[in-house]
Short mmCIF file of C-alpha atoms in Angstrom, two decimals:
data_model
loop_
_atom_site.label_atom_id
_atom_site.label_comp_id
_atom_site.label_asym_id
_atom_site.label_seq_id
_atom_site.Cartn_x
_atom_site.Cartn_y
_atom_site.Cartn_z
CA UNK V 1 80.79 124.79 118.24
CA UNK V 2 83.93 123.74 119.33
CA UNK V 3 87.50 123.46 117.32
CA UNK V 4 90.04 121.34 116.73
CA UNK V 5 92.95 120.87 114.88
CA UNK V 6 95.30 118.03 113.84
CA UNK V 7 98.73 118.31 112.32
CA UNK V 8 100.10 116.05 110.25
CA UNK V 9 98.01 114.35 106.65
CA UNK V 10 99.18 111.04 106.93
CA UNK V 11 97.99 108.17 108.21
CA UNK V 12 98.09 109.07 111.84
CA UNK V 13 96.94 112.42 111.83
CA UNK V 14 94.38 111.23 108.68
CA UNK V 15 92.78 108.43 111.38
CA UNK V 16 93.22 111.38 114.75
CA UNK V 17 91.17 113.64 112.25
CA UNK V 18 88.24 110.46 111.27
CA UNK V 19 88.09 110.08 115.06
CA UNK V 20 87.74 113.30 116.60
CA UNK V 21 85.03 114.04 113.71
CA UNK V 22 83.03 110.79 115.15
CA UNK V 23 83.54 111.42 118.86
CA UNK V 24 82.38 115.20 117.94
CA UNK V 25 80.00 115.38 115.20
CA UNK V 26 79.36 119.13 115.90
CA UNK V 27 81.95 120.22 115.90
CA UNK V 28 84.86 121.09 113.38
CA UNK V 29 87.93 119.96 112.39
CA UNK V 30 91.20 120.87 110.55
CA UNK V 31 94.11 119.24 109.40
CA UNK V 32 97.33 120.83 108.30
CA UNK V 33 100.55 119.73 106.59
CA UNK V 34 103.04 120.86 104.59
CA UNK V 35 103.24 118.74 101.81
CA UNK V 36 101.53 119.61 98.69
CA UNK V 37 99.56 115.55 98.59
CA UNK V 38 98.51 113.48 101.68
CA UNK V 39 100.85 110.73 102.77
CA UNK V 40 103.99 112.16 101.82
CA UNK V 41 106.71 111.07 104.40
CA UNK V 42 106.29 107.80 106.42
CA UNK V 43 102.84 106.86 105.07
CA UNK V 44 104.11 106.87 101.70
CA UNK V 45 107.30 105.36 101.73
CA UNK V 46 106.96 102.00 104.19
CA UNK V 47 106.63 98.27 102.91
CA UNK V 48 102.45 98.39 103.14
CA UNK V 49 102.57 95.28 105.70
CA UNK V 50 99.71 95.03 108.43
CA UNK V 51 101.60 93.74 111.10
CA UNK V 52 100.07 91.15 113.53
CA UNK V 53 101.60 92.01 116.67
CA UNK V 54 104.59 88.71 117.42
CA UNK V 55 107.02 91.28 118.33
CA UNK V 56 105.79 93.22 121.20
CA UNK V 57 106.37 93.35 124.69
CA UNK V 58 103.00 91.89 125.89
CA UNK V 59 100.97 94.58 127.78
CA UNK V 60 102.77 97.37 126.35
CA UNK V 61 100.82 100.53 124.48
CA UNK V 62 102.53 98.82 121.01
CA UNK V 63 101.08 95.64 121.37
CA UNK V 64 97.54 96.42 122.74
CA UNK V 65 97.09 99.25 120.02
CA UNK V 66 98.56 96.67 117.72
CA UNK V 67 96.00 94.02 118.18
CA UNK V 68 93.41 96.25 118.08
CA UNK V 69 94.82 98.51 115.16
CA UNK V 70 94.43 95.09 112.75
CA UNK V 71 91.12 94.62 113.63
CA UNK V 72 89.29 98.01 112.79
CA UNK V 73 92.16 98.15 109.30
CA UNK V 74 90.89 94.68 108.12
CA UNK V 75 87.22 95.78 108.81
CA UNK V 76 87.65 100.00 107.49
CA UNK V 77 89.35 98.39 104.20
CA UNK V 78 86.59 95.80 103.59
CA UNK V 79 83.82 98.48 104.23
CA UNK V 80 86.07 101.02 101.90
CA UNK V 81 87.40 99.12 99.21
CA UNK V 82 91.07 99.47 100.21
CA UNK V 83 93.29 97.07 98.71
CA UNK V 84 93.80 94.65 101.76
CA UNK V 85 95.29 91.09 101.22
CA UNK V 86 96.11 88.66 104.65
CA UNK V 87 98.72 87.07 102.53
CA UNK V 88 100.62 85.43 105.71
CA UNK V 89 104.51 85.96 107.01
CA UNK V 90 106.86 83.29 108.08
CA UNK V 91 109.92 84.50 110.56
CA UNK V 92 112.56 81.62 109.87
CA UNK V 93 115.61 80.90 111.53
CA UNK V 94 118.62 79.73 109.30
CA UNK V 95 120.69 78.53 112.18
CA UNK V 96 120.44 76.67 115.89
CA UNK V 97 121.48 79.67 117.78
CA UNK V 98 118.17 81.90 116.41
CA UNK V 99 115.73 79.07 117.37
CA UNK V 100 115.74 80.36 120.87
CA UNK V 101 114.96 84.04 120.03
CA UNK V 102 112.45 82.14 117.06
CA UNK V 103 110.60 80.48 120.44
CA UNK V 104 110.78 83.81 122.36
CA UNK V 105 109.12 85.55 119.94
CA UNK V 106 106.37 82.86 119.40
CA UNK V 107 105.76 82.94 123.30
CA UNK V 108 104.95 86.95 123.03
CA UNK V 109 102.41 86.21 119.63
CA UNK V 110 100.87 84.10 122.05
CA UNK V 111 100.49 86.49 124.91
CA UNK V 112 99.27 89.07 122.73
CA UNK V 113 96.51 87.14 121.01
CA UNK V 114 98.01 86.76 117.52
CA UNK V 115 95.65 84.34 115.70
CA UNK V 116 97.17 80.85 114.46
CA UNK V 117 100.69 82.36 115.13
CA UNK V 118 102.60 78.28 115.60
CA UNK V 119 106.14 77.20 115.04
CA UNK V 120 107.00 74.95 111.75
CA UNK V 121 109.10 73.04 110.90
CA UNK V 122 111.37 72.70 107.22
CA UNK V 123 108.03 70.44 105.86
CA UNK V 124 105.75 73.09 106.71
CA UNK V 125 107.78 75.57 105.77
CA UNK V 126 107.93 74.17 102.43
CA UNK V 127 103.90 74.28 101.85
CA UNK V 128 103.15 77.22 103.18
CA UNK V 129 106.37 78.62 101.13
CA UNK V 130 107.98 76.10 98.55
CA UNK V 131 109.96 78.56 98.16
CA UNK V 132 111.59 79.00 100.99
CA UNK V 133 114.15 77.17 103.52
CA UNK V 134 114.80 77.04 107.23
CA UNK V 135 115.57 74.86 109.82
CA UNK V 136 112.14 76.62 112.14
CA UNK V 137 109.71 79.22 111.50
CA UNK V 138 106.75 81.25 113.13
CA UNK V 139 103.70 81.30 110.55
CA UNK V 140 101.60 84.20 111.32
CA UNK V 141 98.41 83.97 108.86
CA UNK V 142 96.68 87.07 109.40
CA UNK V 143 99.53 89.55 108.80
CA UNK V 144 98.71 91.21 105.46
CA UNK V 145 99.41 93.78 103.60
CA UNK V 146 97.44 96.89 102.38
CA UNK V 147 97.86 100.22 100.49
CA UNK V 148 98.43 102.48 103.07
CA UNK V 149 98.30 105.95 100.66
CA UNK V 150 95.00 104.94 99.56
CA UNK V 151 94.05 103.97 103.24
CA UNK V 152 94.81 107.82 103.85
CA UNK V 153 93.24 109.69 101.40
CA UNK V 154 89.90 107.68 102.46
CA UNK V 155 90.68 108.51 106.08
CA UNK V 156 90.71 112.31 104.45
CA UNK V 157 87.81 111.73 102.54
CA UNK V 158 85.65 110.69 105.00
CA UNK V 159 86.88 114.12 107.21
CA UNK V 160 85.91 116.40 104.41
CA UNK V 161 82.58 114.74 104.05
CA UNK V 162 81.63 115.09 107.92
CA UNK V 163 82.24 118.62 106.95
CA UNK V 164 86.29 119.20 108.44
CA UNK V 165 88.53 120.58 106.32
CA UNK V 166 91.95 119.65 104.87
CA UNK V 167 94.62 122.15 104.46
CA UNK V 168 98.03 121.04 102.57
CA UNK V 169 100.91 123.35 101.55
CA UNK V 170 100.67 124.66 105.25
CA UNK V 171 103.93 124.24 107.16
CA UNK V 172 103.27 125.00 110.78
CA UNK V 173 105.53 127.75 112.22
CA UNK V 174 104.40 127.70 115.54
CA UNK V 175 102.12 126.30 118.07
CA UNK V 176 100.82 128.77 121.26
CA UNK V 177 99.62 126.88 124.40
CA UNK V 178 97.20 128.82 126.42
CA UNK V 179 95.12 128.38 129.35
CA UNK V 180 91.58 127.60 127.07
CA UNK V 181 92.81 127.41 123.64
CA UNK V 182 95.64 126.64 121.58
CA UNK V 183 97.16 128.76 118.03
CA UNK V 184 98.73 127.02 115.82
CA UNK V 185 100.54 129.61 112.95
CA UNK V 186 100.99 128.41 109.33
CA UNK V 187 102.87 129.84 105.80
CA UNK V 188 101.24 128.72 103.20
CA UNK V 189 102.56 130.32 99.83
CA UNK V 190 104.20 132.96 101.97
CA UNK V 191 101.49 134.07 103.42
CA UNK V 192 101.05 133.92 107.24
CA UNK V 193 97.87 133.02 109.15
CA UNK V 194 97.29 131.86 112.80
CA UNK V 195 93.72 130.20 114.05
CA UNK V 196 93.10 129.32 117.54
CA UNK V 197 91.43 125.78 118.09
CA UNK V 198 90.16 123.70 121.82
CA UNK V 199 92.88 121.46 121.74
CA UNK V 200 95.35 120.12 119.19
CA UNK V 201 96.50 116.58 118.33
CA UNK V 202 100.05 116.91 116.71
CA UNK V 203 100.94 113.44 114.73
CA UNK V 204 104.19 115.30 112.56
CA UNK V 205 106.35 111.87 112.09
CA UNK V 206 109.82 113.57 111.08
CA UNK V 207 109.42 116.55 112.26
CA UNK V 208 107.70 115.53 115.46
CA UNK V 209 110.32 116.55 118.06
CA UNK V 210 110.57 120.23 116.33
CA UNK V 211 106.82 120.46 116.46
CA UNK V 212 106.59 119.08 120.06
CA UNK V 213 109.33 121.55 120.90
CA UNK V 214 107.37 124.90 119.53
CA UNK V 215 104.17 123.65 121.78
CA UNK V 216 106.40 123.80 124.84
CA UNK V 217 107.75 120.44 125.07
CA UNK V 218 110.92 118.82 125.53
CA UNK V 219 114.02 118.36 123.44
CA UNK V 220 113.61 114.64 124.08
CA UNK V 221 112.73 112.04 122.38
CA UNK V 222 114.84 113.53 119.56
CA UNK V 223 114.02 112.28 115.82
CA UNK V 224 116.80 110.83 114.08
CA UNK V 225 116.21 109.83 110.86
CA UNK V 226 117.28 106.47 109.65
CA UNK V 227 116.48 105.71 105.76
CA UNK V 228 115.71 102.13 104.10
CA UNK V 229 115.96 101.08 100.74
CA UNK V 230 114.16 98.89 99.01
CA UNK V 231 114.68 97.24 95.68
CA UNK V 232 111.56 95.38 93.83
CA UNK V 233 112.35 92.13 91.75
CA UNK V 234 112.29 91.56 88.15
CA UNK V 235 108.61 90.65 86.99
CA UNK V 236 109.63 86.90 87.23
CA UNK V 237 109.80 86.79 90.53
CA UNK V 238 106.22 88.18 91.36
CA UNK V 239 105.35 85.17 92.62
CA UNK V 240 108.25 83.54 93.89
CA UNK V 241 106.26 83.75 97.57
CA UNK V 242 103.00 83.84 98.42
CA UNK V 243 103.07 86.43 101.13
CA UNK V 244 106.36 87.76 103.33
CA UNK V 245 109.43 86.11 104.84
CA UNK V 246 111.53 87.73 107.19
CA UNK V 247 114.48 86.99 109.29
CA UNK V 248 114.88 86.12 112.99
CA UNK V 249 116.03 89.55 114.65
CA UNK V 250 119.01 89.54 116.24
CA UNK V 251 118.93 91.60 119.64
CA UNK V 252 122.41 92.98 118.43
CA UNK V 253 121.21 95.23 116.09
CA UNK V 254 118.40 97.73 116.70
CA UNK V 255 116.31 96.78 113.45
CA UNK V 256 114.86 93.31 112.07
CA UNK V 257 116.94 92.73 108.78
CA UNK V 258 116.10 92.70 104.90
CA UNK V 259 113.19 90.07 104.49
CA UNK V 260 110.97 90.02 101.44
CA UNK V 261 107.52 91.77 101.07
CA UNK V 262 104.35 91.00 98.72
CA UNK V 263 102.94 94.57 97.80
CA UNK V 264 98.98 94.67 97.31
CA UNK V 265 100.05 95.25 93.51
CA UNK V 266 101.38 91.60 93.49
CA UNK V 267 105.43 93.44 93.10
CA UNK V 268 107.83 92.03 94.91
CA UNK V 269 110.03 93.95 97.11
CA UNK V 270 113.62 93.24 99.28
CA UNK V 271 114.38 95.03 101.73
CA UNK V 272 114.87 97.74 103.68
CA UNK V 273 118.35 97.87 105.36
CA UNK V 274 118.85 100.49 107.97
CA UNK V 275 121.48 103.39 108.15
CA UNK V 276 121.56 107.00 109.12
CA UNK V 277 119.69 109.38 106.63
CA UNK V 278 121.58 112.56 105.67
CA UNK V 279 118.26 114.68 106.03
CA UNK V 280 114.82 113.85 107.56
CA UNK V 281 112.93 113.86 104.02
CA UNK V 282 116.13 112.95 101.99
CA UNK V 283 114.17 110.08 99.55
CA UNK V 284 116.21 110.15 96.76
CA UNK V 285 119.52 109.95 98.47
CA UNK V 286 121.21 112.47 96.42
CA UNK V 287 119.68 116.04 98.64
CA UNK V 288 121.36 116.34 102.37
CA UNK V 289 119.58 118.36 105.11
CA UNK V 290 122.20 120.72 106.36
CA UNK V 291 119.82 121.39 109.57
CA UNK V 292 119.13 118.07 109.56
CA UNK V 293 122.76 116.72 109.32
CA UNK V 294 123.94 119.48 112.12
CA UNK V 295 121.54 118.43 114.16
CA UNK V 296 122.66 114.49 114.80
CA UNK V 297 126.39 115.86 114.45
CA UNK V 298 125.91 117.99 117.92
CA UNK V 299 123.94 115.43 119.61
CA UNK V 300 125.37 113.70 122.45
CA UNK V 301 122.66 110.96 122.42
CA UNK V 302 123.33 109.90 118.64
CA UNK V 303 127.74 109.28 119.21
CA UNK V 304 126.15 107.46 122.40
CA UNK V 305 124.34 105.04 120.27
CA UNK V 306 127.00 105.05 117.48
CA UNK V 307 129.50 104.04 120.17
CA UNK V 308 127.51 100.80 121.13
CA UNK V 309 126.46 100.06 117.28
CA UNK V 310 129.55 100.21 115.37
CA UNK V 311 129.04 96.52 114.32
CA UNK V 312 125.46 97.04 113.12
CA UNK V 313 126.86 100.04 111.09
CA UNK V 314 129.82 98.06 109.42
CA UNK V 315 126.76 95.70 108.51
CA UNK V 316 124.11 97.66 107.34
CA UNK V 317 126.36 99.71 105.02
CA UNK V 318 127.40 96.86 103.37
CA UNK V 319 123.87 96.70 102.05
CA UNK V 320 124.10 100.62 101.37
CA UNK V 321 126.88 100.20 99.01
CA UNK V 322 126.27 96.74 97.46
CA UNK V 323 122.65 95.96 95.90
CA UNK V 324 124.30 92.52 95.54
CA UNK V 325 125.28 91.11 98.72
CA UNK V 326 121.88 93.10 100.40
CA UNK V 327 119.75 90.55 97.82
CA UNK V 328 122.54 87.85 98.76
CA UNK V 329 120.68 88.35 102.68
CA UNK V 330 117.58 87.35 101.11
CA UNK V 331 118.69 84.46 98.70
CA UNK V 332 119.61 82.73 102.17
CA UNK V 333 115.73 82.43 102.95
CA UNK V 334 114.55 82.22 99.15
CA UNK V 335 117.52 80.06 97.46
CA UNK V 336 116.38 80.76 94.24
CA UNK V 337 117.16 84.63 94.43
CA UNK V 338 120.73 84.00 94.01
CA UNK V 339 121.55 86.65 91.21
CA UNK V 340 118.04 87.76 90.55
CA UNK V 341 117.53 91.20 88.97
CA UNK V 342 116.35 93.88 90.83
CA UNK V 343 115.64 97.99 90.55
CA UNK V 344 116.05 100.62 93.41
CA UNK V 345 113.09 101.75 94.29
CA UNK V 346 112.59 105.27 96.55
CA UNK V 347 113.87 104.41 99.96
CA UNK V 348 111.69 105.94 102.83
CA UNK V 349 113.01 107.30 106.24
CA UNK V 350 111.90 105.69 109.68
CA UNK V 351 111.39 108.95 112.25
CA UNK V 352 113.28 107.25 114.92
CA UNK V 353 113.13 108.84 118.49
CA UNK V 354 116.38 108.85 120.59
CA UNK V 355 116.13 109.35 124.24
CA UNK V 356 119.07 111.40 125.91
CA UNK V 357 120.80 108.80 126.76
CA UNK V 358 121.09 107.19 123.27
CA UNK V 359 118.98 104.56 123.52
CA UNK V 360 116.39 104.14 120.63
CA UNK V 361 112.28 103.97 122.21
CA UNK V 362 110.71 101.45 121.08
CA UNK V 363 106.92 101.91 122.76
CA UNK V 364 104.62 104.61 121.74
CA UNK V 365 105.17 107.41 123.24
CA UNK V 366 102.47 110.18 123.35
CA UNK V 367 102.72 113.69 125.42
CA UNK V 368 99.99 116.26 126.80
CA UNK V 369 101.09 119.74 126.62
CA UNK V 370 98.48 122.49 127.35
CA UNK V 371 95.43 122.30 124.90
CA UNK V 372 98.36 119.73 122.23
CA UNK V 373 98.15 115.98 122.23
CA UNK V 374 101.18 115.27 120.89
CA UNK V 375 102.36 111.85 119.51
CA UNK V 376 106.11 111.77 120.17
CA UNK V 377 107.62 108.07 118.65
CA UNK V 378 105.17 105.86 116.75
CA UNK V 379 107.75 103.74 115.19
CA UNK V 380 106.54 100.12 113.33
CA UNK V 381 103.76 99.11 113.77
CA UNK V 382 102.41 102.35 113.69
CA UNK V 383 100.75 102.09 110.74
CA UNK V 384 99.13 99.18 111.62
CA UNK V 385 98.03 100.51 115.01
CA UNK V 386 96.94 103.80 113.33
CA UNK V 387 93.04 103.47 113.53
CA UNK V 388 93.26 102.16 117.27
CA UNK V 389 95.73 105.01 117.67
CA UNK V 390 93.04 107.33 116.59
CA UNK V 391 90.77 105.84 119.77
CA UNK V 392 93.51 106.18 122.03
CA UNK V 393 94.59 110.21 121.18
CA UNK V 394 90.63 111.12 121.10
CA UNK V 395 89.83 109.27 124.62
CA UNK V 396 93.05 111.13 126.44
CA UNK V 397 92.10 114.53 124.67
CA UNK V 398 88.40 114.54 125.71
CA UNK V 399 90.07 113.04 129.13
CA UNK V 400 92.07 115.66 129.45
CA UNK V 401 90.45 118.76 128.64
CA UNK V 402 86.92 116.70 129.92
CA UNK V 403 85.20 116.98 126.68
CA UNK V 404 82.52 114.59 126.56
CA UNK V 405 82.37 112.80 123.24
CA UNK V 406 79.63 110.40 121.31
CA UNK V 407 80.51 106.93 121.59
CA UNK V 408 83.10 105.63 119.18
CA UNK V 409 81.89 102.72 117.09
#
């Protein structure tokens, strides 16, 4: 019987985990994180949107896992009973000079498949969304939204009942790349253990350079944590919208913008901005990582980037400091917003990888290092893509190490 293990209990490493248990049935598996629940970082603290894939540059590993990713989510949430609504986005441009970036971004849906992704205009916009404004829009009716947390623990459950195991409260201190096997070394409760497994598949989110880094790998892509806050509306605006509305993204800035998101619970969220987190698990706000902190202080890469987004910044902290004019961003799509009440909710933190040279990665970007798969940047959509993730880890670790596996399905 062969071994493997899988670090990391949310929804990457809880799909890697599903997969290598079907592509293996004989076999065992283990999963190991820190945290005392599943879904504790990224999994647990994101906007629960299924995204349909407009964004991507066609061809690349984002969009193809994408596409793919929605499919087997829509069909494992049916099957599972996972709250799963395709509630529908609109992307609407305000002013002339986004219509062009508004068309760009239909022509990729297109190339990447997205079903019934069409432009609109302010009519159209006005049934799908009453409402809403804008001169032009891209309707996208399959993106939906889901509960990703409960997506997880299925994920989990469904590993513990093909007989793997699920170890939390184990913070991995090291991982030992040999020539057949790999060790990976956990402290759980102060206690120190070590097992040795076939091969590894490391999906750690935050802490993903650090763990790629003990199995050998390279200081780059660095993690730099970048928190967003969200604030949900007062209960009268539950249904101000039927599904999501988001801004035009400006290629200035590296992230899309506040927009407004329809949670599975029918709440109704703003949100998030985007600004440097003080700490990679920092969700209250109010508890800096001093390692963390150091860390972006002494990197060359990060004053690269700050150099070229002082602008973005300047903008984004506006939203930091003032809950007013960051639901002012939103009133310009949904008029009637203007001076709605709203409570903070926890903000989550995007594990953002930074190459040397400063520049954030947007694609996928997943290593081989000895007997470790290791997944190195899975920004948005990787939730989305998670399942088809799964597929993709599994088919370059059997690859790899030429494991021969029973067919996926």
């Amino acid at each position: 019987m062969r071994s493997f293990a899988v670090i990391g209990a949310g929804i990457l490493g809880a799909a890697a985990a599903r997969e290598l248990g079907r592509r293996f049935p004989d076999d065992h598996v283990t999963v190991f994180d820190k945290a005392e629940d599943v879904a504790a970082h990224q999994s647990g603290h994101n906007s629960g949107v299924v995204h349909a894939g407009l964004y991507y540059e066609p061809g690349g590993l984002k969009a193809r896992l994408c596409r793919r990713g929605v499919d087997l989510l829509r069909d494992y949430a049916r099957v599972h009973g996972v709250p799963y609504e395709e509630c529908g986005k609109l992307v609407v441009a305000l002013r002339p000079e986004e219509e062009g970036r508004l068309r760009a971004i239909h022509e990729r849906a297109v190339a990447n498949g997205v079903p019934g992704a069409e432009l609109i205009g302010p009519e159209r916009i006005r049934e799908i969304e009453p409402g809403a404004t804008g001169r032009l829009a891209l309707h996208s009716p399959g993106t939906a939204i889901i509960d990703y947390p409960a997506l997880t623990r299925s994920l989990l459950a469904d590993v513990r009942a093909a007989g793997g195991a699920v170890q939390l409260g184990a913070e991995v201190t090291g991982i030992t790349n040999g020539t057949e096997r790999c060790t990976v070394t956990t402290r759980r409760e102060g206690e120190v253990d070590g097992a040795s497994f076939d091969a590894v598949i490391v999906c750690g989110g935050l802490q993903s350079d650090r763990l790629a880094r003990m199995a050998g790998g390279d200081e780059y892509p660095r993690i730099v944590p970048f928190f967003g806050q969200y604030s949900q509306l007062a209960p009268e605006y539950r249904g101000i919208l039927n599904g999501l509305v988001y801004p035009v993204p400006d290629p200035a800035y590296p992230f899309l913008g506040v927009h407004l998101t329809k949670r599975v619970d029918g709440e109704m969220l703003v949100g998030p901005n985007a600004f440097l987190s003080l700490g990679r698990e920092n969700y209250s706000g109010r508890r800096p990582g001093l390692r963390d902190s150091l860390e972006v202080a002494a990197s060359g890469a990060f004053w690269r980037f700050a150099a070229r987004n002082g602008r973005a910044a300047v903008r984004e902290f506006s939203a930091v400091v003032s809950r007013q004019r960051f639901l002012a961003q939103a009133a310009e799509y949904v008029p009637s917003l203007t001076g709605a009440a709203s409570t903070p909710i926890t903000r989550g933190i995007r594990a953002q990888a930074m190459d040397r040279t400063g520049r954030l990665v947007d694609d996928f970007v997943i290593e081989d290092i000895g007997r470790a798969t290791l997944v190195r940047n899975a920004p948005s959509p990787g939730a989305t893509s998670s399942l088809a993730i799964a597929e993709h880890l599994v088919d370059r670790l059997a690859d790899h190490h030429g494991l021969p596996t029973a067919a996926s399905s």
